Amino acid sequence: MVASVRSSRFAVLSLGLFTLGSSLVAQEQSDYYRIETYELPKGVNFEASGLAVTGDGKLAVALRKGEVWIEGKDGFRLFASGMHEILGLAWHDGALYATQRAEVTKLRDTDGDGKADEYLTASTGWGVSGAYHEYAYGPVFDAQGNLYTSLNSSMGKTWKGAGDEGVHPLWRGWVVRMTPQGKLEPWCAGFRSPCGIGQDADGEIFVTDQQGNWMPTTPLFHIRKGAYFSHAESIPDAMRPESPVKIAAKQPDGTLTVAEAMKTVQGYCPPAVWLPYVKMGQSGTGIVCDKSGGKFGPFEKQLFLGEFVLSGVNRVFLEKVGGEFQGACFPFVEGLQCAALALTTLPDGSLVVGESNRGWNSKGNRPFGLQQIVWTKKTPLEVQKMELMKSGFRFTFTLPVDKASLGKLTGQSYTYPFQSKYGGEELDAKPLQISDAKLSDDGLVLEVTVANLREGYVHEFELPGLKAKDGSPLWHRMAYYTLNRLKE
């Protein structure tokens, strides 16, 4: 089996690049979403660490080692070079913006020769000490033109010549905002490795972090001024007078669960969604929102998240309860040729994934790459959205479900430790007390009554082997809802 090749810019993708559980799973996935692989410039380590679409619809790709390439009729062409570890790219107001370790750089081609001749600093001012993990990600622009950058915690030895920055690099583990007037503002704190930063359909900003200290598994955070998301390395800067984050100088470590910390730790904001470890991947990365108007299937306005270790893409549905975001995550596409790092969408609605295996192992046998996920126009039977009710959950499906296929639902709920220890197991797990499940007459909505809903817990469901009325099987049976607030 090979992926369809729509133009010369795509190479053939063989089944050998898939790392799926079986060829049956691969075939089912390809029925709905086809993976195509770009032909890349020969002799270039094309570690695609940032993606953007220019004003005329061309794909721009940032490489980790400091270059930006733009796709043309004859393949990719070098646009800019000489930068330091780019981990993000955006198109804004007629220019490309590349996020380097120490700054966000505005790139323009002013003479029309196809190469950038203007490199301007658009944002800077955070600490860089030479520590290995001092990455910077982004940028994201809001409607007012403010530029947001997410900054990795230092996590490592500093350079001897860093001076004061070596003692305490400023705003590490924060999201910072640069105003159009050139003022850098600390915005929110408590991150470990906020590798993905993106926006929903309404312009709200979200960040993925990665499992490790203070992060029991991959979270998806809703970014807002003054929020604090638990990683203690950012606490010293929260004590500065210009900090909008108001928290205590010390926090409990290993004595609380996340559910308990939500009630007792000053300023702590839980993630909108937890992605359970291994079940939904191990390291979340890039974020993109489907704003294609249906060109990418039945998931318009939902978020898609890159997954590094398992080389795939996951899907997130969000809703507001009590004025705050929470929601559900679902598996989506797996079997990419290596780790997913950056995501963007093209004007035709397809999703592009930038890939690199640098630094950490992942499924797949390629060191880097660039792939495109294309909807085949065949709609899978999936949970389109999962909403909280006062008495349980409402599942809405993409296709009508055959009532004869509705069997027993099972599930559990669990929380995580609030601790500096690396990662964290599922705690206080209890089976869901499911007393009723009613399918609507049209087969599109399933309402499930659960007696033991718990705030601060992930509610995990394994759906039965449902079938659509046309006989199509349910593509993914697992669903995970992060319940931070109950419906009143």
PDB file of N, CA, C and O in Angstrom, residues 364-405:
ATOM      1  N   GLY A 364       8.859   5.429  14.534  1.00  0.00           N
ATOM      2  CA  GLY A 364       9.225   5.838  13.180  1.00  0.00           C
ATOM      3  C   GLY A 364      10.717   5.707  12.992  1.00  0.00           C
ATOM      4  O   GLY A 364      11.504   5.742  13.932  1.00  0.00           O
ATOM      5  N   ASN A 365      11.146   5.559  11.738  1.00  0.00           N
ATOM      6  CA  ASN A 365      12.554   5.274  11.475  1.00  0.00           C
ATOM      7  C   ASN A 365      13.278   6.382  10.726  1.00  0.00           C
ATOM      8  O   ASN A 365      14.342   6.179  10.157  1.00  0.00           O
ATOM      9  N   ARG A 366      12.713   7.582  10.711  1.00  0.00           N
ATOM     10  CA  ARG A 366      13.340   8.705  10.025  1.00  0.00           C
ATOM     11  C   ARG A 366      13.854   9.741  11.034  1.00  0.00           C
ATOM     12  O   ARG A 366      13.241   9.945  12.082  1.00  0.00           O
ATOM     13  N   PRO A 367      14.957  10.424  10.736  1.00  0.00           N
ATOM     14  CA  PRO A 367      15.473  11.445  11.659  1.00  0.00           C
ATOM     15  C   PRO A 367      14.723  12.767  11.583  1.00  0.00           C
ATOM     16  O   PRO A 367      14.781  13.567  12.506  1.00  0.00           O
ATOM     17  N   PHE A 368      14.043  13.014  10.491  1.00  0.00           N
ATOM     18  CA  PHE A 368      13.288  14.259  10.310  1.00  0.00           C
ATOM     19  C   PHE A 368      12.328  14.074   9.142  1.00  0.00           C
ATOM     20  O   PHE A 368      12.398  13.078   8.416  1.00  0.00           O
ATOM     21  N   GLY A 369      11.443  15.048   8.950  1.00  0.00           N
ATOM     22  CA  GLY A 369      10.537  14.934   7.816  1.00  0.00           C
ATOM     23  C   GLY A 369       9.425  15.959   7.830  1.00  0.00           C
ATOM     24  O   GLY A 369       9.305  16.782   8.740  1.00  0.00           O
ATOM     25  N   LEU A 370       8.603  15.878   6.813  1.00  0.00           N
ATOM     26  CA  LEU A 370       7.463  16.779   6.638  1.00  0.00           C
ATOM     27  C   LEU A 370       6.364  15.985   5.953  1.00  0.00           C
ATOM     28  O   LEU A 370       6.574  15.418   4.870  1.00  0.00           O
ATOM     29  N   GLN A 371       5.194  15.915   6.590  1.00  0.00           N
ATOM     30  CA  GLN A 371       4.095  15.130   6.047  1.00  0.00           C
ATOM     31  C   GLN A 371       2.800  15.920   6.079  1.00  0.00           C
ATOM     32  O   GLN A 371       2.650  16.890   6.836  1.00  0.00           O
ATOM     33  N   GLN A 372       1.869  15.493   5.242  1.00  0.00           N
ATOM     34  CA  GLN A 372       0.570  16.147   5.119  1.00  0.00           C
ATOM     35  C   GLN A 372      -0.521  15.116   5.371  1.00  0.00           C
ATOM     36  O   GLN A 372      -0.467  13.996   4.844  1.00  0.00           O
ATOM     37  N   ILE A 373      -1.507  15.481   6.191  1.00  0.00           N
ATOM     38  CA  ILE A 373      -2.644  14.615   6.480  1.00  0.00           C
ATOM     39  C   ILE A 373      -3.851  15.178   5.746  1.00  0.00           C
ATOM     40  O   ILE A 373      -4.236  16.335   5.957  1.00  0.00           O
ATOM     41  N   VAL A 374      -4.434  14.366   4.894  1.00  0.00           N
ATOM     42  CA  VAL A 374      -5.503  14.805   3.993  1.00  0.00           C
ATOM     43  C   VAL A 374      -6.756  13.980   4.247  1.00  0.00           C
ATOM     44  O   VAL A 374      -6.708  12.742   4.266  1.00  0.00           O
ATOM     45  N   TRP A 375      -7.865  14.653   4.433  1.00  0.00           N
ATOM     46  CA  TRP A 375      -9.149  13.950   4.586  1.00  0.00           C
ATOM     47  C   TRP A 375      -9.565  13.368   3.241  1.00  0.00           C
ATOM     48  O   TRP A 375      -9.539  14.045   2.209  1.00  0.00           O
ATOM     49  N   THR A 376      -9.974  12.092   3.251  1.00  0.00           N
ATOM     50  CA  THR A 376     -10.363  11.413   2.011  1.00  0.00           C
ATOM     51  C   THR A 376     -11.784  11.740   1.578  1.00  0.00           C
ATOM     52  O   THR A 376     -12.237  11.238   0.552  1.00  0.00           O
ATOM     53  N   LYS A 377     -12.502  12.525   2.390  1.00  0.00           N
ATOM     54  CA  LYS A 377     -13.920  12.870   2.205  1.00  0.00           C
ATOM     55  C   LYS A 377     -14.853  11.772   2.707  1.00  0.00           C
ATOM     56  O   LYS A 377     -16.085  11.900   2.627  1.00  0.00           O
ATOM     57  N   LYS A 378     -14.286  10.691   3.259  1.00  0.00           N
ATOM     58  CA  LYS A 378     -15.096   9.668   3.898  1.00  0.00           C
ATOM     59  C   LYS A 378     -15.128   9.960   5.395  1.00  0.00           C
ATOM     60  O   LYS A 378     -14.090  10.058   6.044  1.00  0.00           O
ATOM     61  N   THR A 379     -16.332  10.095   5.963  1.00  0.00           N
ATOM     62  CA  THR A 379     -16.476  10.445   7.372  1.00  0.00           C
ATOM     63  C   THR A 379     -16.406   9.191   8.244  1.00  0.00           C
ATOM     64  O   THR A 379     -17.169   8.250   8.042  1.00  0.00           O
ATOM     65  N   PRO A 380     -15.507   9.172   9.223  1.00  0.00           N
ATOM     66  CA  PRO A 380     -15.459   8.036  10.142  1.00  0.00           C
ATOM     67  C   PRO A 380     -16.550   8.147  11.200  1.00  0.00           C
ATOM     68  O   PRO A 380     -17.010   9.249  11.518  1.00  0.00           O
ATOM     69  N   LEU A 381     -16.951   7.025  11.764  1.00  0.00           N
ATOM     70  CA  LEU A 381     -17.793   7.061  12.955  1.00  0.00           C
ATOM     71  C   LEU A 381     -16.880   7.366  14.138  1.00  0.00           C
ATOM     72  O   LEU A 381     -16.000   6.577  14.490  1.00  0.00           O
ATOM     73  N   GLU A 382     -17.071   8.539  14.734  1.00  0.00           N
ATOM     74  CA  GLU A 382     -16.265   9.002  15.842  1.00  0.00           C
ATOM     75  C   GLU A 382     -17.133   9.756  16.837  1.00  0.00           C
ATOM     76  O   GLU A 382     -18.237  10.205  16.498  1.00  0.00           O
ATOM     77  N   VAL A 383     -16.607   9.933  18.045  1.00  0.00           N
ATOM     78  CA  VAL A 383     -17.208  10.879  18.978  1.00  0.00           C
ATOM     79  C   VAL A 383     -16.825  12.266  18.492  1.00  0.00           C
ATOM     80  O   VAL A 383     -15.661  12.652  18.538  1.00  0.00           O
ATOM     81  N   GLN A 384     -17.792  13.003  17.982  1.00  0.00           N
ATOM     82  CA  GLN A 384     -17.501  14.337  17.470  1.00  0.00           C
ATOM     83  C   GLN A 384     -17.240  15.313  18.609  1.00  0.00           C
ATOM     84  O   GLN A 384     -16.338  16.134  18.544  1.00  0.00           O
ATOM     85  N   LYS A 385     -18.023  15.192  19.679  1.00  0.00           N
ATOM     86  CA  LYS A 385     -17.785  15.990  20.876  1.00  0.00           C
ATOM     87  C   LYS A 385     -18.328  15.251  22.089  1.00  0.00           C
ATOM     88  O   LYS A 385     -19.228  14.414  21.989  1.00  0.00           O
ATOM     89  N   MET A 386     -17.766  15.588  23.243  1.00  0.00           N
ATOM     90  CA  MET A 386     -18.155  14.975  24.515  1.00  0.00           C
ATOM     91  C   MET A 386     -18.373  16.104  25.509  1.00  0.00           C
ATOM     92  O   MET A 386     -17.429  16.812  25.881  1.00  0.00           O
ATOM     93  N   GLU A 387     -19.614  16.288  25.941  1.00  0.00           N
ATOM     94  CA  GLU A 387     -19.976  17.416  26.791  1.00  0.00           C
ATOM     95  C   GLU A 387     -20.421  16.935  28.159  1.00  0.00           C
ATOM     96  O   GLU A 387     -21.042  15.878  28.302  1.00  0.00           O
ATOM     97  N   LEU A 388     -20.117  17.742  29.165  1.00  0.00           N
ATOM     98  CA  LEU A 388     -20.532  17.441  30.529  1.00  0.00           C
ATOM     99  C   LEU A 388     -21.986  17.835  30.734  1.00  0.00           C
ATOM    100  O   LEU A 388     -22.424  18.894  30.284  1.00  0.00           O
ATOM    101  N   MET A 389     -22.739  16.989  31.415  1.00  0.00           N
ATOM    102  CA  MET A 389     -24.086  17.296  31.883  1.00  0.00           C
ATOM    103  C   MET A 389     -24.072  17.270  33.412  1.00  0.00           C
ATOM    104  O   MET A 389     -23.105  16.847  34.026  1.00  0.00           O
ATOM    105  N   LYS A 390     -25.161  17.695  34.024  1.00  0.00           N
ATOM    106  CA  LYS A 390     -25.234  17.635  35.487  1.00  0.00           C
ATOM    107  C   LYS A 390     -25.164  16.197  35.986  1.00  0.00           C
ATOM    108  O   LYS A 390     -24.625  15.922  37.054  1.00  0.00           O
ATOM    109  N   SER A 391     -25.700  15.298  35.186  1.00  0.00           N
ATOM    110  CA  SER A 391     -25.806  13.908  35.622  1.00  0.00           C
ATOM    111  C   SER A 391     -24.844  12.962  34.914  1.00  0.00           C
ATOM    112  O   SER A 391     -24.895  11.758  35.128  1.00  0.00           O
ATOM    113  N   GLY A 392     -23.970  13.486  34.073  1.00  0.00           N
ATOM    114  CA  GLY A 392     -23.085  12.604  33.330  1.00  0.00           C
ATOM    115  C   GLY A 392     -22.503  13.278  32.107  1.00  0.00           C
ATOM    116  O   GLY A 392     -22.091  14.436  32.157  1.00  0.00           O
ATOM    117  N   PHE A 393     -22.517  12.555  30.971  1.00  0.00           N
ATOM    118  CA  PHE A 393     -21.891  13.076  29.760  1.00  0.00           C
ATOM    119  C   PHE A 393     -22.790  12.861  28.551  1.00  0.00           C
ATOM    120  O   PHE A 393     -23.551  11.891  28.486  1.00  0.00           O
ATOM    121  N   ARG A 394     -22.654  13.765  27.596  1.00  0.00           N
ATOM    122  CA  ARG A 394     -23.363  13.652  26.325  1.00  0.00           C
ATOM    123  C   ARG A 394     -22.334  13.441  25.215  1.00  0.00           C
ATOM    124  O   ARG A 394     -21.468  14.277  24.991  1.00  0.00           O
ATOM    125  N   PHE A 395     -22.422  12.299  24.525  1.00  0.00           N
ATOM    126  CA  PHE A 395     -21.567  11.995  23.383  1.00  0.00           C
ATOM    127  C   PHE A 395     -22.340  12.292  22.102  1.00  0.00           C
ATOM    128  O   PHE A 395     -23.445  11.764  21.905  1.00  0.00           O
ATOM    129  N   THR A 396     -21.787  13.112  21.254  1.00  0.00           N
ATOM    130  CA  THR A 396     -22.379  13.369  19.938  1.00  0.00           C
ATOM    131  C   THR A 396     -21.489  12.731  18.884  1.00  0.00           C
ATOM    132  O   THR A 396     -20.266  12.935  18.880  1.00  0.00           O
ATOM    133  N   PHE A 397     -22.077  11.951  18.002  1.00  0.00           N
ATOM    134  CA  PHE A 397     -21.316  11.188  17.009  1.00  0.00           C
ATOM    135  C   PHE A 397     -21.341  11.866  15.638  1.00  0.00           C
ATOM    136  O   PHE A 397     -22.219  12.672  15.335  1.00  0.00           O
ATOM    137  N   THR A 398     -20.371  11.500  14.829  1.00  0.00           N
ATOM    138  CA  THR A 398     -20.266  12.057  13.482  1.00  0.00           C
ATOM    139  C   THR A 398     -21.257  11.420  12.514  1.00  0.00           C
ATOM    140  O   THR A 398     -21.595  12.015  11.490  1.00  0.00           O
ATOM    141  N   LEU A 399     -21.695  10.206  12.835  1.00  0.00           N
ATOM    142  CA  LEU A 399     -22.663   9.472  12.011  1.00  0.00           C
ATOM    143  C   LEU A 399     -23.707   8.839  12.924  1.00  0.00           C
ATOM    144  O   LEU A 399     -23.431   8.574  14.095  1.00  0.00           O
ATOM    145  N   PRO A 400     -24.916   8.588  12.418  1.00  0.00           N
ATOM    146  CA  PRO A 400     -25.931   7.905  13.242  1.00  0.00           C
ATOM    147  C   PRO A 400     -25.472   6.511  13.646  1.00  0.00           C
ATOM    148  O   PRO A 400     -24.961   5.741  12.820  1.00  0.00           O
ATOM    149  N   VAL A 401     -25.669   6.184  14.922  1.00  0.00           N
ATOM    150  CA  VAL A 401     -25.261   4.890  15.463  1.00  0.00           C
ATOM    151  C   VAL A 401     -26.426   3.912  15.389  1.00  0.00           C
ATOM    152  O   VAL A 401     -27.579   4.261  15.681  1.00  0.00           O
ATOM    153  N   ASP A 402     -26.112   2.682  15.014  1.00  0.00           N
ATOM    154  CA  ASP A 402     -27.104   1.606  15.009  1.00  0.00           C
ATOM    155  C   ASP A 402     -27.373   1.188  16.452  1.00  0.00           C
ATOM    156  O   ASP A 402     -26.465   0.760  17.173  1.00  0.00           O
ATOM    157  N   LYS A 403     -28.616   1.307  16.899  1.00  0.00           N
ATOM    158  CA  LYS A 403     -28.949   0.987  18.289  1.00  0.00           C
ATOM    159  C   LYS A 403     -28.617  -0.449  18.648  1.00  0.00           C
ATOM    160  O   LYS A 403     -28.314  -0.758  19.805  1.00  0.00           O
ATOM    161  N   ALA A 404     -28.640  -1.334  17.687  1.00  0.00           N
ATOM    162  CA  ALA A 404     -28.348  -2.745  17.953  1.00  0.00           C
ATOM    163  C   ALA A 404     -26.902  -2.961  18.376  1.00  0.00           C
ATOM    164  O   ALA A 404     -26.564  -3.983  18.980  1.00  0.00           O
ATOM    165  N   SER A 405     -26.028  -2.004  18.078  1.00  0.00           N
ATOM    166  CA  SER A 405     -24.609  -2.146  18.412  1.00  0.00           C
ATOM    167  C   SER A 405     -24.267  -1.560  19.772  1.00  0.00           C
ATOM    168  O   SER A 405     -23.119  -1.636  20.217  1.00  0.00           O
TER     169      SER A 405
END
